[in-house]
Coordinates of C-alpha atoms in Angstrom, one line a residue:
M1 CA 0.0 0.0 0.0
D2 CA 2.8 2.4 0.8
E3 CA 4.4 1.9 -2.6
T4 CA 1.0 2.5 -4.3
K5 CA 0.6 5.8 -2.3
N6 CA 4.1 6.9 -3.3
I7 CA 3.4 6.2 -7.0
F8 CA 0.1 8.1 -7.0
S9 CA 1.5 11.0 -5.0
N10 CA 4.1 11.6 -7.7
T11 CA 3.4 14.9 -9.5
D12 CA 3.4 13.0 -12.9
F13 CA 0.3 11.2 -11.7
D14 CA -2.2 14.0 -11.1
Q15 CA -5.8 13.2 -10.5
H16 CA -6.8 13.4 -14.1
R17 CA -4.0 10.9 -15.0
Q18 CA -5.1 8.5 -12.2
I19 CA -8.7 8.5 -13.5
E20 CA -7.5 7.8 -17.0
I21 CA -5.4 4.8 -15.8
L22 CA -8.4 3.4 -13.9
K23 CA -10.7 3.8 -16.9
R24 CA -8.2 2.1 -19.1
S25 CA -7.8 -0.8 -16.6
Q26 CA -11.6 -1.1 -16.3
R27 CA -12.0 -1.1 -20.1
L28 CA -9.3 -3.8 -20.6
A29 CA -10.8 -6.0 -17.9
G30 CA -14.4 -5.5 -19.2
I31 CA -15.6 -4.4 -15.7
T32 CA -18.6 -2.3 -14.8
A33 CA -18.2 -0.4 -11.5
W34 CA -21.4 0.4 -9.6
E35 CA -22.6 2.2 -6.5
Y36 CA -25.9 2.2 -4.6
N37 CA -26.6 5.1 -2.2
I38 CA -29.1 3.7 0.3
P39 CA -30.4 7.0 1.8
S40 CA -31.1 8.5 -1.6
G41 CA -32.0 5.3 -3.5
L42 CA -29.7 6.3 -6.4
L43 CA -28.0 3.5 -8.3
S44 CA -25.0 4.7 -10.4
W45 CA -22.6 2.8 -12.7
I46 CA -19.8 3.2 -15.1
N47 CA -19.7 0.8 -18.0
A48 CA -16.6 -0.7 -19.4
D49 CA -16.8 1.7 -22.3
G50 CA -16.7 4.7 -19.8
N51 CA -20.3 5.7 -20.0
I52 CA -21.9 6.9 -16.7
S53 CA -25.5 6.0 -15.9
S54 CA -27.8 6.2 -12.9
L55 CA -31.2 5.0 -11.8
N56 CA -33.4 5.8 -8.7
L57 CA -34.5 2.7 -6.8
E58 CA -36.6 2.3 -3.7
K59 CA -34.8 0.7 -0.7
K60 CA -37.2 -2.2 -0.8
F61 CA -35.5 -3.3 -4.0
L62 CA -32.2 -3.6 -2.3
L63 CA -32.7 -7.1 -1.0
N64 CA -34.8 -8.3 -3.9
A65 CA -32.4 -9.8 -6.4
E66 CA -35.0 -10.5 -9.1
A67 CA -36.1 -6.8 -9.0
L68 CA -32.6 -5.5 -8.8
F69 CA -31.2 -7.8 -11.5
G70 CA -34.0 -8.3 -14.0
G71 CA -33.9 -11.4 -16.1
I72 CA -31.7 -13.4 -13.6
N73 CA -31.8 -17.2 -13.9
K74 CA -34.2 -18.5 -11.3
E75 CA -31.8 -21.1 -10.1
D76 CA -29.4 -18.3 -9.1
I77 CA -31.9 -16.0 -7.3
A78 CA -31.7 -17.6 -3.8
R79 CA -27.9 -17.6 -3.8
L80 CA -27.7 -14.0 -4.9
E81 CA -30.2 -12.8 -2.3
K82 CA -28.2 -14.6 0.4
V83 CA -25.1 -12.6 -0.6
L84 CA -27.1 -9.3 -0.6
N85 CA -28.4 -10.1 2.9
E86 CA -24.9 -10.7 4.2
L87 CA -23.9 -7.1 3.2
V88 CA -25.5 -5.7 6.3
Q89 CA -22.8 -7.5 8.3
G90 CA -20.2 -5.5 6.4
N91 CA -18.9 -8.6 4.5
I92 CA -17.2 -8.3 1.1
S93 CA -18.6 -11.0 -1.1
T94 CA -18.3 -12.3 -4.7
V95 CA -21.0 -14.2 -6.4
E96 CA -21.6 -15.5 -9.9
Y97 CA -25.0 -15.6 -11.6
R98 CA -26.6 -16.1 -15.0
L99 CA -28.5 -13.3 -16.7
K100 CA -30.5 -13.7 -19.8
D101 CA -30.0 -11.0 -22.4
I102 CA -30.2 -10.8 -26.2
N103 CA -27.2 -13.1 -26.5
G104 CA -28.8 -15.8 -24.4
S105 CA -27.7 -16.9 -21.0
Q106 CA -24.6 -15.0 -19.9
Y107 CA -22.4 -15.5 -16.9
Y108 CA -21.6 -12.5 -14.6
R109 CA -19.3 -12.2 -11.7
C110 CA -20.4 -9.5 -9.2
S111 CA -18.4 -8.2 -6.1
F112 CA -20.2 -6.4 -3.3
G113 CA -19.0 -4.2 -0.5
V114 CA -20.8 -1.9 2.0
D115 CA -19.8 1.4 3.7
M116 CA -21.3 2.2 7.1
D117 CA -22.0 5.6 8.7
D118 CA -20.9 6.5 12.3
N119 CA -24.0 4.9 13.8
G120 CA -23.3 1.5 12.0
A121 CA -26.1 1.9 9.5
E122 CA -25.3 1.0 5.9
T123 CA -25.0 4.0 3.6
I124 CA -23.4 2.9 0.3
I125 CA -23.1 -0.4 -1.4
S126 CA -20.5 -0.6 -4.1
G127 CA -19.1 -3.3 -6.3
T128 CA -18.0 -4.5 -9.7
L129 CA -19.7 -6.5 -12.4
Q130 CA -17.8 -8.5 -15.1
N131 CA -19.1 -10.7 -17.9
V132 CA -17.2 -14.0 -17.5
S133 CA -19.1 -16.1 -20.1
D134 CA -16.2 -16.8 -22.4
F135 CA -14.0 -17.8 -19.4
K136 CA -16.7 -20.1 -18.1
K137 CA -17.2 -21.8 -21.5
T138 CA -13.4 -22.4 -21.8
A139 CA -13.4 -23.9 -18.3
N140 CA -16.4 -26.1 -19.1
N141 CA -14.7 -27.3 -22.3
F142 CA -11.5 -28.2 -20.4
V143 CA -13.5 -30.0 -17.7
Q144 CA -15.5 -31.9 -20.3
V145 CA -12.3 -33.0 -22.0
R146 CA -10.7 -34.0 -18.7
E147 CA -13.8 -35.9 -17.6
A148 CA -14.0 -37.7 -20.9
F149 CA -10.6 -39.3 -20.3
H150 CA -10.7 -39.5 -16.5
P151 CA -14.3 -39.4 -15.3
G152 CA -14.7 -37.8 -11.9
K153 CA -11.0 -37.4 -11.3
M154 CA -10.9 -33.6 -11.5
L155 CA -13.9 -32.4 -9.6
E156 CA -14.4 -35.2 -7.1
N157 CA -12.5 -35.8 -3.9
S158 CA -11.4 -39.4 -4.0
G159 CA -13.5 -41.5 -1.7
T160 CA -16.1 -38.8 -0.9
G161 CA -17.7 -38.0 -4.2
K162 CA -17.8 -34.4 -3.2
T163 CA -16.5 -31.6 -5.4
H164 CA -13.6 -29.6 -4.0
L165 CA -12.6 -27.6 -7.1
N166 CA -14.8 -25.2 -9.0
K167 CA -14.4 -25.2 -12.8
E168 CA -12.1 -22.1 -12.8
E169 CA -9.8 -23.8 -10.3
A170 CA -10.0 -27.0 -12.4
L171 CA -8.9 -25.0 -15.4
V172 CA -6.0 -23.5 -13.7
K173 CA -5.0 -26.9 -12.3
M174 CA -5.3 -28.4 -15.8
L175 CA -3.2 -25.7 -17.3
D176 CA -0.5 -26.3 -14.7
Q177 CA -0.7 -30.1 -15.5
Y178 CA -0.5 -29.3 -19.2
D179 CA 2.6 -27.1 -18.6
A180 CA 4.2 -29.9 -16.6
L181 CA 3.4 -32.4 -19.3
L182 CA 4.9 -30.2 -22.0
E183 CA 8.0 -29.8 -19.8
K184 CA 8.3 -33.5 -19.4
I185 CA 7.9 -34.2 -23.1
F186 CA 10.4 -31.4 -23.9
E187 CA 13.0 -32.7 -21.4
N188 CA 12.6 -36.4 -22.3
S189 CA 12.4 -36.1 -26.0
I190 CA 14.8 -38.3 -28.1
D191 CA 15.3 -35.3 -30.3
Y192 CA 17.6 -32.3 -29.7
I193 CA 15.3 -29.3 -29.1
I194 CA 16.5 -25.7 -29.0
A195 CA 14.6 -22.4 -29.0
F196 CA 16.1 -19.1 -30.0
G197 CA 15.0 -15.6 -29.3
K198 CA 14.8 -13.0 -32.1
D199 CA 18.3 -11.9 -31.2
L200 CA 19.3 -15.6 -31.8
S201 CA 20.2 -16.2 -28.2
I202 CA 19.2 -19.6 -26.7
S203 CA 16.0 -19.5 -24.7
A204 CA 15.3 -23.3 -24.4
W205 CA 17.7 -26.2 -24.2
N206 CA 16.5 -29.8 -23.4
R207 CA 18.3 -32.7 -21.7
K208 CA 19.2 -34.4 -25.0
C209 CA 21.2 -31.3 -26.0
E210 CA 23.0 -31.5 -22.6
E211 CA 23.9 -35.2 -23.2
K212 CA 25.1 -34.6 -26.8
T213 CA 27.2 -31.4 -26.2
G214 CA 28.1 -31.7 -22.5
L215 CA 26.8 -28.2 -22.0
L216 CA 24.2 -27.7 -19.2
K217 CA 21.2 -25.5 -19.7
P218 CA 22.3 -22.8 -17.3
D219 CA 25.6 -22.5 -19.2
V220 CA 23.9 -21.8 -22.6
L221 CA 20.7 -19.9 -21.9
G222 CA 21.0 -16.3 -23.1
K223 CA 24.1 -17.1 -25.2
H224 CA 24.3 -16.3 -28.9
V225 CA 24.2 -19.3 -31.3
L226 CA 27.8 -18.8 -32.4
E227 CA 29.0 -18.8 -28.8
V228 CA 27.6 -22.3 -28.3
F229 CA 28.1 -23.6 -31.9
P230 CA 31.4 -22.3 -33.3
G231 CA 32.9 -23.2 -36.6
N232 CA 31.2 -24.3 -39.8
D233 CA 28.3 -26.0 -38.1
G234 CA 27.5 -22.8 -36.2
E235 CA 27.7 -20.6 -39.4
L236 CA 25.4 -23.0 -41.2
L237 CA 22.9 -22.9 -38.3
L238 CA 23.1 -19.2 -38.1
N239 CA 22.2 -18.9 -41.8
D240 CA 19.2 -21.2 -41.3
L241 CA 18.0 -19.2 -38.2
N242 CA 18.1 -15.9 -40.1
R243 CA 16.1 -17.4 -42.9
A244 CA 13.6 -18.7 -40.3
L245 CA 13.3 -15.2 -38.8
E246 CA 12.1 -14.1 -42.2
G247 CA 9.3 -16.7 -42.0
E248 CA 10.9 -19.6 -43.9
H249 CA 10.5 -23.2 -42.8
I250 CA 13.7 -25.3 -43.3
H251 CA 14.0 -29.1 -43.5
R252 CA 17.4 -30.5 -44.3
E253 CA 20.0 -33.2 -43.5
E254 CA 23.3 -32.3 -42.0
N255 CA 26.6 -34.2 -41.7
S256 CA 28.0 -32.8 -38.5
G257 CA 31.8 -33.0 -38.2
E258 CA 31.6 -31.5 -34.8
Y259 CA 29.3 -34.2 -33.3
D260 CA 30.2 -37.0 -35.7
G261 CA 26.8 -38.0 -37.1
I262 CA 24.0 -37.4 -39.6
F263 CA 21.1 -35.2 -38.4
E264 CA 17.7 -34.3 -39.8
M265 CA 17.1 -30.6 -39.1
L266 CA 13.6 -29.0 -38.7
I267 CA 13.9 -25.2 -38.3
S268 CA 10.7 -23.2 -38.0
P269 CA 9.8 -19.6 -37.1
L270 CA 7.9 -19.0 -33.8
T271 CA 5.0 -16.6 -34.3
G272 CA 2.5 -14.9 -32.0
E273 CA -1.2 -14.3 -32.5
D274 CA -0.3 -11.1 -34.3
G275 CA 1.7 -13.1 -36.9
F276 CA 5.0 -11.5 -36.0
V277 CA 8.0 -13.8 -35.6
F278 CA 9.4 -13.7 -32.0
G279 CA 11.9 -16.6 -32.2
V280 CA 13.0 -19.8 -33.9
L281 CA 12.4 -23.5 -32.9
C282 CA 15.1 -25.9 -34.0
I283 CA 14.5 -29.7 -33.7
S284 CA 17.3 -32.1 -34.6
H285 CA 16.8 -35.8 -35.1
D286 CA 19.8 -38.1 -35.0
L287 CA 19.7 -40.3 -38.2
T288 CA 23.2 -41.8 -37.8
V289 CA 22.0 -45.3 -36.8
I290 CA 19.2 -45.3 -39.4
K291 CA 21.6 -44.1 -42.1
N292 CA 24.2 -46.7 -41.2
V293 CA 21.6 -49.4 -41.3
S294 CA 20.2 -48.1 -44.6
N295 CA 23.7 -48.0 -46.1
K296 CA 24.3 -51.5 -44.8
L297 CA 21.0 -52.6 -46.4
V298 CA 22.1 -51.1 -49.7
E299 CA 25.3 -53.0 -49.5
L300 CA 23.5 -56.2 -48.7
N301 CA 21.0 -55.6 -51.5
H302 CA 23.9 -55.2 -53.9
S303 CA 25.5 -58.4 -52.5
L304 CA 22.2 -60.2 -52.7
K305 CA 21.7 -59.1 -56.3
H306 CA 25.1 -60.4 -57.1
K307 CA 24.4 -63.7 -55.4
N308 CA 21.1 -64.0 -57.2
E309 CA 22.9 -63.4 -60.5
Q310 CA 25.4 -66.1 -59.5
L311 CA 22.5 -68.4 -58.5
E312 CA 20.7 -67.8 -61.7
Q313 CA 23.9 -68.6 -63.6
S314 CA 24.3 -71.8 -61.5
N315 CA 20.8 -72.8 -62.2
N316 CA 21.3 -72.3 -65.9
E317 CA 24.5 -74.4 -65.7
L318 CA 22.6 -77.1 -63.8
A319 CA 19.9 -77.0 -66.5
S320 CA 22.6 -77.4 -69.1
F321 CA 24.1 -80.3 -67.1
S322 CA 20.7 -82.0 -66.8
Y323 CA 20.4 -81.8 -70.6
V324 CA 23.9 -83.2 -71.1
A325 CA 23.3 -85.9 -68.5
S326 CA 19.9 -86.9 -70.1
H327 CA 21.2 -86.9 -73.6
D328 CA 24.9 -86.7 -74.4
L329 CA 26.1 -88.8 -71.4
Q330 CA 23.4 -91.5 -71.7
E331 CA 23.8 -92.0 -75.4
P332 CA 27.4 -93.4 -75.3
L333 CA 26.5 -95.2 -72.1
R334 CA 23.7 -97.0 -73.8
K335 CA 26.0 -98.0 -76.6
I336 CA 28.5 -99.4 -74.2
Q337 CA 25.8 -101.5 -72.5
T338 CA 24.5 -102.6 -75.9
F339 CA 27.8 -103.7 -77.3
T340 CA 28.8 -105.4 -74.0
S341 CA 25.5 -107.3 -74.1
R342 CA 26.1 -108.4 -77.7
I343 CA 29.6 -109.6 -77.0
M344 CA 28.5 -111.5 -74.0
E345 CA 25.8 -113.2 -76.1
K346 CA 27.6 -113.9 -79.3
E347 CA 31.3 -114.1 -78.4
Y348 CA 30.9 -115.6 -74.9
H349 CA 32.5 -119.0 -75.9
S350 CA 35.4 -117.3 -77.7
L351 CA 36.4 -115.3 -74.6
S352 CA 38.8 -116.5 -72.1
P353 CA 37.6 -116.8 -68.5
Q354 CA 39.5 -113.6 -67.7
G355 CA 37.9 -111.7 -70.6
T356 CA 34.4 -112.9 -69.6
E357 CA 35.1 -111.5 -66.1
Y358 CA 36.2 -108.2 -67.5
F359 CA 33.1 -107.8 -69.6
K360 CA 30.9 -108.6 -66.6
R361 CA 32.6 -105.9 -64.5
M362 CA 32.3 -103.4 -67.4
D363 CA 28.5 -104.2 -67.6
L364 CA 28.1 -103.6 -63.9
A365 CA 30.1 -100.4 -64.0
A366 CA 27.9 -99.1 -66.9
K367 CA 24.8 -100.0 -64.9
R368 CA 26.1 -98.1 -61.8
M369 CA 26.9 -95.2 -64.1
Q370 CA 23.3 -95.3 -65.4
T371 CA 21.9 -95.4 -61.9
L372 CA 24.1 -92.4 -60.9
I373 CA 23.0 -90.3 -63.9
D374 CA 19.3 -91.1 -63.2
D375 CA 19.7 -90.1 -59.5
L376 CA 21.5 -86.9 -60.4
L377 CA 18.8 -86.0 -62.8
T378 CA 16.1 -86.8 -60.1
F379 CA 18.0 -84.6 -57.6
S380 CA 18.3 -81.6 -59.9
R381 CA 14.7 -81.9 -61.0
A382 CA 13.6 -81.8 -57.4
N383 CA 14.9 -78.3 -57.2
T384 CA 14.4 -76.9 -60.7
Q385 CA 11.1 -78.2 -61.9
P386 CA 7.9 -76.3 -61.3
K387 CA 6.4 -76.9 -57.8
N388 CA 2.8 -77.6 -58.5
F389 CA 1.0 -78.3 -55.2
K390 CA -2.4 -80.0 -55.1
E391 CA -4.5 -82.1 -52.8
V392 CA -3.5 -85.7 -53.1
D393 CA -4.4 -88.9 -51.2
L394 CA -1.1 -90.2 -50.0
N395 CA -2.5 -93.7 -49.7
Q396 CA -3.0 -93.7 -53.5
I397 CA 0.6 -92.7 -54.0
L398 CA 1.8 -95.5 -51.7
E399 CA -0.2 -98.1 -53.6
E400 CA 1.2 -96.9 -56.9
V401 CA 4.8 -97.2 -55.6
K402 CA 4.1 -100.6 -54.2
S403 CA 2.8 -101.7 -57.6
E404 CA 5.9 -100.4 -59.4
I405 CA 8.3 -102.2 -57.0
K406 CA 6.2 -105.3 -56.6
D407 CA 9.0 -107.5 -58.0
T408 CA 11.5 -106.3 -55.4
I409 CA 8.9 -106.7 -52.6
D410 CA 8.1 -110.3 -53.7
E411 CA 11.8 -111.1 -54.2
K412 CA 12.5 -110.0 -50.6
N413 CA 9.3 -111.6 -49.3
A414 CA 8.7 -108.2 -47.6
M415 CA 5.6 -106.9 -45.8
I416 CA 4.5 -103.3 -45.9
I417 CA 1.9 -102.2 -43.3
S418 CA 0.2 -98.8 -43.3
D419 CA -2.5 -97.6 -40.9
G420 CA -3.7 -94.9 -43.3
L421 CA -2.1 -91.8 -44.7
P422 CA -3.8 -88.3 -45.0
V423 CA -4.9 -86.3 -48.0
A424 CA -2.3 -83.5 -48.2
C425 CA -1.2 -80.7 -50.4
V426 CA 2.0 -81.9 -52.1
I427 CA 3.9 -82.0 -55.3
S428 CA 2.6 -85.4 -56.5
F429 CA 5.5 -86.7 -58.6
Q430 CA 8.0 -85.6 -56.0
F431 CA 6.2 -87.3 -53.1
H432 CA 5.9 -90.4 -55.3
Q433 CA 9.7 -90.4 -55.6
L434 CA 10.1 -89.8 -51.9
I435 CA 8.0 -92.8 -50.8
E436 CA 9.7 -95.0 -53.5
N437 CA 13.2 -94.0 -52.2
L438 CA 12.3 -94.7 -48.6
L439 CA 10.7 -98.1 -49.3
L440 CA 13.6 -99.2 -51.6
N441 CA 16.1 -98.0 -48.9
A442 CA 14.4 -100.2 -46.3
L443 CA 14.3 -103.2 -48.7
K444 CA 17.9 -102.8 -49.6
Y445 CA 19.2 -102.6 -46.0
H446 CA 17.3 -105.6 -44.6
K447 CA 18.9 -108.3 -42.4
P448 CA 19.9 -111.4 -44.3
G449 CA 17.6 -114.3 -43.7
I450 CA 14.8 -112.1 -42.2
P451 CA 12.0 -110.9 -44.3
P452 CA 11.8 -107.1 -44.3
Q453 CA 8.9 -105.5 -42.5
I454 CA 8.1 -101.8 -43.1
T455 CA 5.5 -100.1 -40.9
I456 CA 4.1 -96.7 -41.9
T457 CA 2.2 -94.7 -39.3
C458 CA 0.8 -91.1 -39.3
S459 CA -0.1 -88.7 -36.5
L460 CA -0.5 -85.0 -35.9
Y461 CA 2.5 -83.1 -34.4
E462 CA 2.6 -79.6 -33.0
G463 CA 5.9 -77.9 -32.3
S464 CA 8.8 -76.1 -33.9
N465 CA 12.5 -76.1 -34.2
D466 CA 15.2 -74.9 -36.6
D467 CA 13.8 -77.1 -39.3
L468 CA 10.1 -76.6 -38.6
L469 CA 8.6 -73.2 -39.2
E470 CA 4.9 -74.0 -39.2
D471 CA 2.6 -74.9 -36.2
T472 CA 1.1 -78.2 -37.1
Y473 CA 2.4 -81.2 -39.1
Y474 CA 1.6 -84.6 -40.3
K475 CA 4.2 -86.8 -38.7
I476 CA 4.7 -89.9 -40.9
D477 CA 7.1 -92.6 -39.7
F478 CA 8.6 -95.3 -42.0
R479 CA 9.9 -98.0 -39.5
D480 CA 11.8 -101.0 -40.7
N481 CA 13.5 -104.1 -39.1
G482 CA 16.7 -103.9 -41.1
I483 CA 20.4 -103.5 -40.2
G484 CA 19.9 -100.0 -38.7
F485 CA 22.8 -97.5 -38.3
E486 CA 24.8 -95.7 -35.6
Q487 CA 22.9 -92.6 -34.5
Q488 CA 25.9 -90.4 -34.8
Y489 CA 25.4 -90.6 -38.6
H490 CA 21.8 -89.5 -38.5
K491 CA 22.6 -86.3 -40.5
K492 CA 25.4 -87.6 -42.6
I493 CA 23.2 -90.1 -44.4
F494 CA 21.2 -87.2 -46.0
E495 CA 24.2 -85.6 -47.6
L496 CA 25.2 -86.0 -51.2
F497 CA 27.2 -89.2 -52.1
Q498 CA 27.5 -90.2 -48.4
R499 CA 27.4 -94.0 -47.8
L500 CA 27.8 -95.9 -44.6
H501 CA 28.5 -99.2 -46.4
G502 CA 30.6 -100.2 -49.3
K503 CA 29.1 -100.2 -52.8
S504 CA 30.0 -103.9 -53.2
E505 CA 27.8 -104.7 -50.2
Y506 CA 24.9 -102.4 -51.0
P507 CA 24.9 -100.9 -54.5
G508 CA 23.6 -97.4 -55.1
S509 CA 24.6 -93.9 -55.9
G510 CA 24.4 -92.4 -52.4
L511 CA 21.8 -89.9 -53.6
G512 CA 18.5 -91.5 -52.5
L513 CA 18.2 -89.9 -49.0
A514 CA 19.6 -86.6 -50.3
I515 CA 16.7 -86.6 -52.8
C516 CA 14.3 -87.3 -49.9
K517 CA 15.7 -84.3 -47.9
R518 CA 15.4 -82.0 -50.9
I519 CA 11.8 -83.0 -51.5
M520 CA 10.8 -82.3 -47.9
Q521 CA 12.5 -78.9 -48.1
N522 CA 10.5 -78.1 -51.1
H523 CA 7.4 -79.0 -49.0
K524 CA 8.6 -76.7 -46.2
G525 CA 8.9 -79.7 -44.0
A526 CA 11.7 -81.9 -42.7
I527 CA 13.0 -85.5 -42.6
T528 CA 14.8 -87.0 -39.7
A529 CA 16.3 -90.5 -39.0
T530 CA 16.9 -92.6 -35.9
G531 CA 18.7 -95.9 -36.0
V532 CA 19.8 -98.8 -33.7
P533 CA 22.4 -101.1 -35.2
G534 CA 21.0 -104.6 -35.7
E535 CA 17.4 -103.5 -34.9
G536 CA 16.3 -101.2 -37.7
A537 CA 15.8 -97.6 -38.6
T538 CA 12.9 -95.1 -38.6
F539 CA 12.7 -92.2 -41.1
T540 CA 10.2 -89.5 -40.0
L541 CA 8.6 -87.0 -42.3
Y542 CA 7.2 -83.7 -41.0
L543 CA 4.7 -82.5 -43.6
P544 CA 2.8 -79.1 -43.0
V545 CA -0.9 -79.7 -42.5

């Protein structure tokens, strides 16, 4: 109060100047000042626009809110009259009420005070009146938004259900929370955020900037951009900031030598409601990791493209080999076999015993060569021919294979037992080859003197490992009572040209099981083997359902 008296007692602030200041303040706040002289019944007021008006009222209207404030909302009359009645006790009160006018229902805030004479009787009631409709609407909007996300959290006291904040207080609280949220977002952003004033001094500096530069916020606030960012980086940033002050929005990438990285820069002018630029916001996003990964992907794509070209060339060479194997190699081989057969038929008695033996061995070698060529062709076709999948009854394929190898089955006196195979989506001719190879493998490696017995069973299997990528499979077991094998070789037997026995004991190319593995890979499945020497082996197919 003393400071106020000193200000207004200054000669520069004469009475006329004081009145002008008060009028200006009243106009800016949109406040109407009023006064009611009880003895005379005169009600006077000064509107926010400075116009002075007066009205004679009888004292009986003083405590009649409806008469005093015509058009008041009926729900607010009782509350307003209570405040008017409290005036006789000399209290200063503030009340809000709704008044209907040409613009609809408006909110007003009214303050009351009373002056007493020497005998304690009220003489003058004075106060202010302010239209707070816009503020109330804003408060209501914020409260509705808040209530939409957190019902009852703002205006209810937890556990009581009673309101402890009015809507204006709720608005203030929400704005405080909003500021706190913005501050938290600003400080914990993964981007580097800096704000500059119009003089290009730093006005905001988040935690990410501190981590990157090692400069704390108190050390940089108020400093010019070139004080904090010297050298070429600073000069480039200064140029961008000056462009932003002219209203330009800048988006670019920067290779920073100072901070060893690649950054995406977003530099935008900060403007007020009047449209004038008062600063610049700079957001920098570190693209170093992304760019390194992107460059690595480009390199990998080039490498993959090169490997694909090599693979295509390899496939073309394989196709050429298949053609040569199926035509050029087999033609002379057939001639060798033909001439060998004719010599053995027509010149057999003219040959010495040693010559006869040589021709027999040559015939066997030619047959082995024929088998090898046929198996190589089968292996290559399993990877190069079109993969036409269709629903097939595997029982039908099994019966077709058994019919084709019936002579071998009868010769070995073998028994093949199947409890029923499913209908599955397969490449028909490949699965035919697969079943044939497994049956012939079991028939070949039987125990001498014991008729082969092959049992085929099927069940559902759910699981996954490095070889199984789907969720559910048909698990098809081919179990035999043959010679078996050591379990340590359970992977080796599926490799190309790998044999566990000499070719004199068990003839073959060493490609049969490799073909089976390739066929199961084509079906996105797998094949495994378990063996016990002298007891037999089990080959298991995992075929996606």
